[in-house]
CSV table of C-alpha atoms and ligand atoms in Angstrom, one decimal:
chain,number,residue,atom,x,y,z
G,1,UNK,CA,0.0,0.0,0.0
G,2,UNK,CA,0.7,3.8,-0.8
G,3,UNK,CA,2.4,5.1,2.5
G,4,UNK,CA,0.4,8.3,2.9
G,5,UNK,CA,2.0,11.8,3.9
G,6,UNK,CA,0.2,14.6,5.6
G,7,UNK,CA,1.1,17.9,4.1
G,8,UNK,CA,0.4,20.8,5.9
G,9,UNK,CA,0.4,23.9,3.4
G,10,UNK,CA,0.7,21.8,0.4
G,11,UNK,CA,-1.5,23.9,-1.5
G,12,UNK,CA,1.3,26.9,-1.1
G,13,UNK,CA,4.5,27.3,-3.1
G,14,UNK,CA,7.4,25.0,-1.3
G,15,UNK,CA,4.6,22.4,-0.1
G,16,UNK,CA,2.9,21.7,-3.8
G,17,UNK,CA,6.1,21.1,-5.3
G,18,UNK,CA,6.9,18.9,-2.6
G,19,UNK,CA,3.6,17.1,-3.1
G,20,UNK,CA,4.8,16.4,-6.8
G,21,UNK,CA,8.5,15.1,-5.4
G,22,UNK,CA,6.4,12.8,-3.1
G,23,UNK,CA,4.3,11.7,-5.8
G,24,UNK,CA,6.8,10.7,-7.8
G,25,UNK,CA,8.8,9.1,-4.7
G,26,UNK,CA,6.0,6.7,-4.1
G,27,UNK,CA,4.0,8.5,-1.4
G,28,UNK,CA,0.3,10.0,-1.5
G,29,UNK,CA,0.7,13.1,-1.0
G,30,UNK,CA,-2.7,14.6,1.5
G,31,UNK,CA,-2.7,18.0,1.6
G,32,UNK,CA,-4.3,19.9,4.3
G,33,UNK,CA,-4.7,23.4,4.2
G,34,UNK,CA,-6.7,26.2,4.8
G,35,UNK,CA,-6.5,28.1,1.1
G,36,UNK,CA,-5.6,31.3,3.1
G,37,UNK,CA,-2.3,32.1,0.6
G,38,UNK,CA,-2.0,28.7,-1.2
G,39,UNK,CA,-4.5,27.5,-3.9
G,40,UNK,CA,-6.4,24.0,-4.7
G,41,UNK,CA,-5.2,24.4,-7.8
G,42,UNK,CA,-1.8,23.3,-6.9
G,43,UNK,CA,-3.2,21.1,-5.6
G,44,UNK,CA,-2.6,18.1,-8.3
G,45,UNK,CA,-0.9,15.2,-6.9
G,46,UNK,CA,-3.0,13.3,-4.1
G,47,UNK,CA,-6.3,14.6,-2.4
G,48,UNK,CA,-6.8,18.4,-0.2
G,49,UNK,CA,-8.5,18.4,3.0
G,50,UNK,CA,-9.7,22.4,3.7
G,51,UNK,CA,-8.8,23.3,7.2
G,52,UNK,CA,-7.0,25.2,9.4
G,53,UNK,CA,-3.7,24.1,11.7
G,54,UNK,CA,-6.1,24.9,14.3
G,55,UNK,CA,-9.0,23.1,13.7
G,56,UNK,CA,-8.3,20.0,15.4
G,57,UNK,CA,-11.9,18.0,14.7
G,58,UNK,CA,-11.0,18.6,10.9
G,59,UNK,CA,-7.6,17.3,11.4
G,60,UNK,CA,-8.0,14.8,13.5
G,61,UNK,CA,-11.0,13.4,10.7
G,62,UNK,CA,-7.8,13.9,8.0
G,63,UNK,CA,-5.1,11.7,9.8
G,64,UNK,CA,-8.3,8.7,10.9
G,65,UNK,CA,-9.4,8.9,7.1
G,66,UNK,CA,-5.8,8.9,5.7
G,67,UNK,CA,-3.6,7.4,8.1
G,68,UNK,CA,-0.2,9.2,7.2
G,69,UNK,CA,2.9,7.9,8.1
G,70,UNK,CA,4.4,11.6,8.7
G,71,UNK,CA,3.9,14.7,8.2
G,72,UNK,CA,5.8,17.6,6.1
G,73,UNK,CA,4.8,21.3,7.9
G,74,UNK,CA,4.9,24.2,5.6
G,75,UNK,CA,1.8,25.9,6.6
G,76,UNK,CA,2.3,29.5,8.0
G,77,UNK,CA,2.5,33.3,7.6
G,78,UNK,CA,5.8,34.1,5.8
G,79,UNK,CA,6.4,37.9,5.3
G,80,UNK,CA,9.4,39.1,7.7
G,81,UNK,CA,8.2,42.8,7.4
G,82,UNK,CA,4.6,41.9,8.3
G,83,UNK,CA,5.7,39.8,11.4
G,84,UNK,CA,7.5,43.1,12.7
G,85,UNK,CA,3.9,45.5,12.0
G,86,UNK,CA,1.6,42.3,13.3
G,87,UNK,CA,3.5,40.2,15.0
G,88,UNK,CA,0.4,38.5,17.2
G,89,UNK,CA,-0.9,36.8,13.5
G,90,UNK,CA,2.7,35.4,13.6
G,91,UNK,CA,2.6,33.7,17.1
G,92,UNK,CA,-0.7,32.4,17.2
G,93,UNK,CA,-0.9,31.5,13.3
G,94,UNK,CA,2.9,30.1,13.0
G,95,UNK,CA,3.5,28.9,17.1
G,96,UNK,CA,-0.3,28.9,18.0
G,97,UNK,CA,-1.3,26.9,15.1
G,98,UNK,CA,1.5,24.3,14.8
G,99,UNK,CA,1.5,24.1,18.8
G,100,UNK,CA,-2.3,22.9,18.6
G,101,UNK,CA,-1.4,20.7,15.7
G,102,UNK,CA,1.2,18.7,17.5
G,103,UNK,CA,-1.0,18.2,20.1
G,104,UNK,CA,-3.5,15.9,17.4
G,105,UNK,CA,-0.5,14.1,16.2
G,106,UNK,CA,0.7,13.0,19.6
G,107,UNK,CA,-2.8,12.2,20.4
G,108,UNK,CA,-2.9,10.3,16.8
G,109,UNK,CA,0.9,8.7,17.7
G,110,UNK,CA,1.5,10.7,14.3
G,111,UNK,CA,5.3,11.3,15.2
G,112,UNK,CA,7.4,11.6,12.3
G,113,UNK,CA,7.2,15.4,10.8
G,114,UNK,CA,9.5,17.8,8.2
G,115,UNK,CA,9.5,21.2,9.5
G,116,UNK,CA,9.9,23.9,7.1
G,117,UNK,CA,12.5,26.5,9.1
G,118,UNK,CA,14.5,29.1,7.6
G,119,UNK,CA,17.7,31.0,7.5
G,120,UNK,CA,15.4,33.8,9.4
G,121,UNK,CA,16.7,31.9,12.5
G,122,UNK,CA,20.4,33.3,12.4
G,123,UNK,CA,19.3,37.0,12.3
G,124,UNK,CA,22.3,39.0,11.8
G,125,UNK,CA,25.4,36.8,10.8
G,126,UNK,CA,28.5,37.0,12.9
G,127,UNK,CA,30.0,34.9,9.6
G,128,UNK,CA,29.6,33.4,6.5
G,129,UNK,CA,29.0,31.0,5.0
G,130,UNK,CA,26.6,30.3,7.7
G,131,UNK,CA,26.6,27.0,9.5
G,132,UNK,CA,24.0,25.0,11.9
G,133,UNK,CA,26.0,26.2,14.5
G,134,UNK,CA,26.3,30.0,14.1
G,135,UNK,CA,24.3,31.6,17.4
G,136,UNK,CA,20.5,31.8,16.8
G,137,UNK,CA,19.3,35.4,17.0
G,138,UNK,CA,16.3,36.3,15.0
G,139,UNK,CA,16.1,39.7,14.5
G,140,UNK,CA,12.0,39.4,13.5
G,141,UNK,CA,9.2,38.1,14.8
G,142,UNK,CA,8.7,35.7,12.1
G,143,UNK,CA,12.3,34.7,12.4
G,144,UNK,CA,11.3,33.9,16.3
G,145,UNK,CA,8.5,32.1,15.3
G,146,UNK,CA,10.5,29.5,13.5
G,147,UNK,CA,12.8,29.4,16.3
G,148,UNK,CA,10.5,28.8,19.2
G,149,UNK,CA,8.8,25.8,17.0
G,150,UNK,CA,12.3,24.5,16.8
G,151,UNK,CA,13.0,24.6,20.5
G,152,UNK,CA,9.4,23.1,21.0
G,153,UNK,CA,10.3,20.1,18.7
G,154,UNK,CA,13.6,19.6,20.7
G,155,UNK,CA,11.4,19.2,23.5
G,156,UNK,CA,8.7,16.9,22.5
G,157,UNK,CA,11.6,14.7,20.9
G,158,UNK,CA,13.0,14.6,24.7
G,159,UNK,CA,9.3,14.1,26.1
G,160,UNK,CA,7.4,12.5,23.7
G,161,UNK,CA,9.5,10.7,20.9
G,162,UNK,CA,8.6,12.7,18.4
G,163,UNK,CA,11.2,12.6,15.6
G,164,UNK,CA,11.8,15.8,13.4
G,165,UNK,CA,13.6,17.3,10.9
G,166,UNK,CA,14.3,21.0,10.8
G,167,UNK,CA,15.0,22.1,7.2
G,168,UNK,CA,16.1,26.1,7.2
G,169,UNK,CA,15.9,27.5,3.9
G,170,UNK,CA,17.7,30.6,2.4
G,171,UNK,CA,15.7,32.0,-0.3
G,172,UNK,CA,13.4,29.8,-2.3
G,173,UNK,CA,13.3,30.2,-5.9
G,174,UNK,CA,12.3,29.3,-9.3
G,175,UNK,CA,9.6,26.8,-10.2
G,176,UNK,CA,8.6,23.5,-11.7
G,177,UNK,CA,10.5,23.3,-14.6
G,178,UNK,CA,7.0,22.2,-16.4
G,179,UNK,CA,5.5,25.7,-15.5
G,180,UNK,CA,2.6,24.1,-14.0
G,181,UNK,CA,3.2,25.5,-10.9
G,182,UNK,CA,5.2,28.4,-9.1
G,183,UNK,CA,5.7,31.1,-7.0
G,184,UNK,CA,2.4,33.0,-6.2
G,185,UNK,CA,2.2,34.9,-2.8
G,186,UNK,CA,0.0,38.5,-2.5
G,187,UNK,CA,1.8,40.4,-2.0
G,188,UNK,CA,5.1,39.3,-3.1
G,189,UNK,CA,7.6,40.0,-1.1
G,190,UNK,CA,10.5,38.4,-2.6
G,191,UNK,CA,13.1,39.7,-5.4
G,192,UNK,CA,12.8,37.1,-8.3
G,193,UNK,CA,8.8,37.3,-8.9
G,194,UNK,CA,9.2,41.2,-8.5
G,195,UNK,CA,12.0,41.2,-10.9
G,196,UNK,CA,9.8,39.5,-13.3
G,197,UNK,CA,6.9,41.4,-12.8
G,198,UNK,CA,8.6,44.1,-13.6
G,199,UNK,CA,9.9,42.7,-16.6
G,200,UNK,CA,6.1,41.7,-17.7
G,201,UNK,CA,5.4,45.4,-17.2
G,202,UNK,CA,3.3,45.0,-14.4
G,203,UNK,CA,5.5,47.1,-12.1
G,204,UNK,CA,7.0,50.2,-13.4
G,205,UNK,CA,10.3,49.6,-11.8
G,206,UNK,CA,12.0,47.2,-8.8
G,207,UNK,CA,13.3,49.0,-5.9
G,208,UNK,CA,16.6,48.4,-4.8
G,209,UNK,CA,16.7,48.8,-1.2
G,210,UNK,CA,20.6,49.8,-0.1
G,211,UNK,CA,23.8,50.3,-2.7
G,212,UNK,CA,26.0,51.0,0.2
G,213,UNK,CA,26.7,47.5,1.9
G,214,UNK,CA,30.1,46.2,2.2
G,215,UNK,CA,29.5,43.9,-0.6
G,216,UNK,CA,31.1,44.2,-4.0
G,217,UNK,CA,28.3,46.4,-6.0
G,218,UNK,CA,26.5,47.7,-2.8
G,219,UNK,CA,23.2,45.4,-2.5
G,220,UNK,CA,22.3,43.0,-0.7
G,221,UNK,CA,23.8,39.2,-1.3
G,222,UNK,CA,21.6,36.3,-0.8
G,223,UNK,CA,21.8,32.3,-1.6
G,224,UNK,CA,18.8,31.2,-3.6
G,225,UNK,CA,18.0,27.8,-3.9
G,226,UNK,CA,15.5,26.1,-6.5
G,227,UNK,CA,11.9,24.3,-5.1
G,228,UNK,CA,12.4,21.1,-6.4
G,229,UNK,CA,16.0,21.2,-4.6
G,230,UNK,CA,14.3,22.1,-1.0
G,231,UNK,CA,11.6,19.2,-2.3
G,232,UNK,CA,14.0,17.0,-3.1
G,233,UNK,CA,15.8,17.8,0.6
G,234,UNK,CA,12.3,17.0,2.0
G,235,UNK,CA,12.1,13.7,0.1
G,236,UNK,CA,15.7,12.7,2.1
G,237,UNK,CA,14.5,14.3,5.0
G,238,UNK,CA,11.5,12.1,5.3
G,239,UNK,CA,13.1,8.5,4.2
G,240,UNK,CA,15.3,9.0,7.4
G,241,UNK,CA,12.9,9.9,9.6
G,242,UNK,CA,11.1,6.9,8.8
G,243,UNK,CA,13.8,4.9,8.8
G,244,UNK,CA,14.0,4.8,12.3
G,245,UNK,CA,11.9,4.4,15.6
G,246,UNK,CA,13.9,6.8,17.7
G,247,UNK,CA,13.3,10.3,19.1
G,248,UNK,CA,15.0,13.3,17.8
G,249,UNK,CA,15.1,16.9,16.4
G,250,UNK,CA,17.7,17.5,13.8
G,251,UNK,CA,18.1,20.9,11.2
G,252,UNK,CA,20.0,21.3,8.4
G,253,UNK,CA,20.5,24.3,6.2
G,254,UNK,CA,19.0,24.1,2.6
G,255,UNK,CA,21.4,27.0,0.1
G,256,UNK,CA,24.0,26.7,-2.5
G,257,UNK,CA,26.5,28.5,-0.5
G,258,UNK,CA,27.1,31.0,-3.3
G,259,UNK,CA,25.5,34.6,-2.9
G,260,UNK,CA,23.9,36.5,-5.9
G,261,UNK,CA,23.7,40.3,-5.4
G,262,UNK,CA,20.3,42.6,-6.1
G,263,UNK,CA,22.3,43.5,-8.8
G,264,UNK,CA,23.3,40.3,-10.4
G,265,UNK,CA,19.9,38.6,-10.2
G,266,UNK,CA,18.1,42.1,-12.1
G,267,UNK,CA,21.2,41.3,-14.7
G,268,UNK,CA,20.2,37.9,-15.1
G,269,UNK,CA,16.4,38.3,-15.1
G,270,UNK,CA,17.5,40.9,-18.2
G,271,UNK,CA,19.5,38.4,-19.7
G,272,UNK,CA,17.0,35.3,-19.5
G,273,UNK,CA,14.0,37.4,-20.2
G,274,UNK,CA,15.5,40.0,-22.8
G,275,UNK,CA,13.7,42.5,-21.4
G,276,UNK,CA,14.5,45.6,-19.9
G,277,UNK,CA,14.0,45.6,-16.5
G,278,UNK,CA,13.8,49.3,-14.3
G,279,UNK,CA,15.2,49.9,-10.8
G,280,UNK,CA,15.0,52.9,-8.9
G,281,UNK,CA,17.3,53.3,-5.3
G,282,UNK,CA,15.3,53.4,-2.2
G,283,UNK,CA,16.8,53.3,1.4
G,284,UNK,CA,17.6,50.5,3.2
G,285,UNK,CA,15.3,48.1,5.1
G,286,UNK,CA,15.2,47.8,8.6
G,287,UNK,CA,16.4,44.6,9.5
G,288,UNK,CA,18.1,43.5,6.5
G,289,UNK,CA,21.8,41.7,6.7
G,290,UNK,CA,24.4,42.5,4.0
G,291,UNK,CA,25.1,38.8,3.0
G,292,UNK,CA,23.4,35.8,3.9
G,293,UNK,CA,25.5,32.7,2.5
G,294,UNK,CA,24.7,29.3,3.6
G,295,UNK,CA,26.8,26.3,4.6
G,296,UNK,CA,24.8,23.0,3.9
G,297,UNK,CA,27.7,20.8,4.1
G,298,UNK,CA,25.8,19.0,6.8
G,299,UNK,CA,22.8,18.3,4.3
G,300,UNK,CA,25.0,17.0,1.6
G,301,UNK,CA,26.8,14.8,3.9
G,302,UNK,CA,24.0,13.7,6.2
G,303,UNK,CA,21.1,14.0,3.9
G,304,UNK,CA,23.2,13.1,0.8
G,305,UNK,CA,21.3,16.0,-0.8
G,306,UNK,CA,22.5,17.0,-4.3
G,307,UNK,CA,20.7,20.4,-5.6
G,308,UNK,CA,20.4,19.7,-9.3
G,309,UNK,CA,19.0,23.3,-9.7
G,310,UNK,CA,21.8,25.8,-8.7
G,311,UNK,CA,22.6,27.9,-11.5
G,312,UNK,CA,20.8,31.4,-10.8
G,313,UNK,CA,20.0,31.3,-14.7
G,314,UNK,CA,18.1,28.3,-14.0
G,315,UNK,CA,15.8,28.8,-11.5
G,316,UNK,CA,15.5,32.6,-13.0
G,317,UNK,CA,14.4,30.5,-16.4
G,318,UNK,CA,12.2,28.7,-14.7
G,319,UNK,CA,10.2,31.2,-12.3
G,320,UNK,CA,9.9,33.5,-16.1
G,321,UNK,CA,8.1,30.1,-17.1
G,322,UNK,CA,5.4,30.3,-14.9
G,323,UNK,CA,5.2,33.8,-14.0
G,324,UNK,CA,4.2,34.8,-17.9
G,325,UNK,CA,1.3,32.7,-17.3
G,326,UNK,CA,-0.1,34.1,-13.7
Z,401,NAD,N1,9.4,31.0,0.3
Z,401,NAD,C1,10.6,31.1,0.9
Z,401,NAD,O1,11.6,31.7,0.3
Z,401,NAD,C2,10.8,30.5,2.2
Z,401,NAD,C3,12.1,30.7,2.8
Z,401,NAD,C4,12.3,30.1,4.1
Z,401,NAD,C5,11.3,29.4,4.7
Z,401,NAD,N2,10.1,29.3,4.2
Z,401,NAD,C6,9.0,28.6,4.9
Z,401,NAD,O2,8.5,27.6,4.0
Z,401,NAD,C7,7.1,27.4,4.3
Z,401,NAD,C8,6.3,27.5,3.0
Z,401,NAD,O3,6.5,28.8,2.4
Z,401,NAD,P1,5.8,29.2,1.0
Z,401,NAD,O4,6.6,30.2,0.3
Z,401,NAD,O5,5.4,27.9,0.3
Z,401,NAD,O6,4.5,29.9,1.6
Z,401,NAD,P2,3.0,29.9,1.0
Z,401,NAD,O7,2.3,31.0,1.7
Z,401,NAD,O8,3.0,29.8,-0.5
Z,401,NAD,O9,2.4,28.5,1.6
Z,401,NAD,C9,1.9,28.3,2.9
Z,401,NAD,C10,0.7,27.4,2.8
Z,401,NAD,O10,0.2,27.2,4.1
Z,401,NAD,C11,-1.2,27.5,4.1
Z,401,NAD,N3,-1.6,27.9,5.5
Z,401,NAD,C12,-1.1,29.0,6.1
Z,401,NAD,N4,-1.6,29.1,7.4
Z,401,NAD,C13,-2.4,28.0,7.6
Z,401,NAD,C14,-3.1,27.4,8.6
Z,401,NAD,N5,-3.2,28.1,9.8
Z,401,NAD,N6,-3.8,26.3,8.5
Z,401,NAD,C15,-3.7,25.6,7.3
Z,401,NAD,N7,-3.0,26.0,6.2
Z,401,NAD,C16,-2.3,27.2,6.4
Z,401,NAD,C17,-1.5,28.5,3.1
Z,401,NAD,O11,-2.8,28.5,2.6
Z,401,NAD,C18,-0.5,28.1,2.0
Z,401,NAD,O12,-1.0,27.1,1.1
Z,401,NAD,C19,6.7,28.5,5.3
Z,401,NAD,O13,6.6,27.9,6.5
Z,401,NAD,C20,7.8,29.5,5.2
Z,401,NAD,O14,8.0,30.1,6.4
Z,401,NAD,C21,9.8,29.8,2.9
């Protein structure tokens, strides 16, 4: 039989393409979600159950009807400068929620869950490339949020058994290379699908917040990495947790470790779409680190994860794909 997986946001952006990596790993993918960002039209690869993290009747009817072997978590609010002006949606949707969640699975003995964490944990880096290890000090509520449901896994591992994977992304990008599905948050708050909105003409310009960092042309650096490589780090993720009947909380960082300026990804997008594409210099925002590299050593060794997806050309290429079509 099919082992079924519960997956919690799978109608969103990282969770549907993760549905179509479990699909074609074997599993059923069962996504529950509550539509409030993500869409049931991503939702292609194994049945959608409509409710909230919350809503533990609905839930607990979901895990008795489909009897998943573990769960992957991607459910929850995601926009950093949002968190700082509404920070109490961010506690009780991304702690709140997920806290009343675990609370079905233990009583369900649902143990086994991927938890979708994110580089947001660091805050500001004291170096780079950034390692596991490097001090944990969001500087955002949403970056606590992540945090505190990491600590809270720790614990139940110690308490309860439950064994968990922490997966910390940098910044997600790109789409199925099909260009069935994609990147579609409102409002977007992240460079590549502004970029090539712009690019569509839907935005008269992209802003460019800060050309005075210490990094070689002045913006911001960051490490993206493709979907299907954080779905294919999921897919890893899950085979050892169910490998094995022990307790535990383990995170691993999910990145390239090579860092693509505001500057370098516009001149890409330019390059892939031929278009021109308009920037106009704003100030900097709050909050914002110069560079953020990874270091995911631990998930190549560990995991034996091997992004297939790296090249910022790439997952540019492919985002353009999809986003022509929104
Ligand atoms: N996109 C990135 O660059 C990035 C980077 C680091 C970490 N992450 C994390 O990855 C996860 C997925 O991100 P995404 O970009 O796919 O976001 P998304 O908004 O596209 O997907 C989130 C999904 O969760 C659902 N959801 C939200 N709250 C819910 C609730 N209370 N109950 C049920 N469903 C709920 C939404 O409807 C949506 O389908 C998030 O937890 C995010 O914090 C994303």
């Amino acid at each position: 039989m099919t082992d079924a997986i519960l997956v919690v946001g799978g109608a969103g952006y990282v969770g549907s393409h993760a549905c179509k990596a479990l699909d074609q790993a074997g599993f059923l993918p069962v996504t529950y979600d509550d539509l409030s960002t993500g869409f049931a039209s991503a939702v292609r690869w194994g049945p959608l159950v409509e409710g909230r993290m919350s809503d533990s009747a609905r839930l607990q009817a979901a895990i008795a009807e489909y009897k998943p072997v573990a769960a992957m978590l991607f459910a929850g609010s995601i926009a950093v400068g949002e968190s700082v002006a509404d920070p109490s949606k961010y506690y009780r949707n991304n702690v709140g929620g997920i806290l009343a969640l675990l609370e079905v699975f233990r009583a369900k003995d649902l143990n086994r869950l991927v938890f979708s964490s994110t580089a947001a944990v660091y805050g500001e880096p004291q170096s780079v490339p950034i390692h596991e290890d490097h001090p944990l000090r969001p500087t955002n509520p949403y970056g606590w949020t992540k945090l505190i449901i990491e600590q809270v896994l720790s614990d139940y591992a110690n308490a309860y058994g439950l064994r968990s994977t922490s997966l910390r992304y940098f910044n997600a990008a790109g789409g199925d290379p099909d260009g069935n599905i994609g990147e579609n948050h409102d409002p977007e708050t992240h460079l590549i699908p502004l970029v090539l909105d712009t690019a569509l003409g839907k935005r008269a310009q992209i802003d460019v917040f800060g050309d005075d960092y210490d990094t070689p042309d002045g913006t911001c650096v960051r490490d993206y990495i493709h979907v299907d490589d954080l779905a294919s780090a999921h897919i890893l993720a899950l085979r050892r947790i169910i490998a094995t009947q022990e307790g535990g909380a383990e995170a691993f960082n999910l990145g390239n470790g090579n860092g693509f300026s505001v500057r370098e990804v516009i001149e890409a997008a330019q390059s892939v779409t031929g278009k021109e594409i308009p920037t106009r210099m704003a100030p900097r925002r709050a909050g914002d680190p110069a560079i953020l590299i990874s270091s995911a050593e631990r998930a190549r060794e560990v995991l034996d994860w091997k992004p297939q997806r790296a090249n910022l050309e790439t997952q540019i290429a492919d985002a353009w794909k999809w986003r022509q079509n929104l």
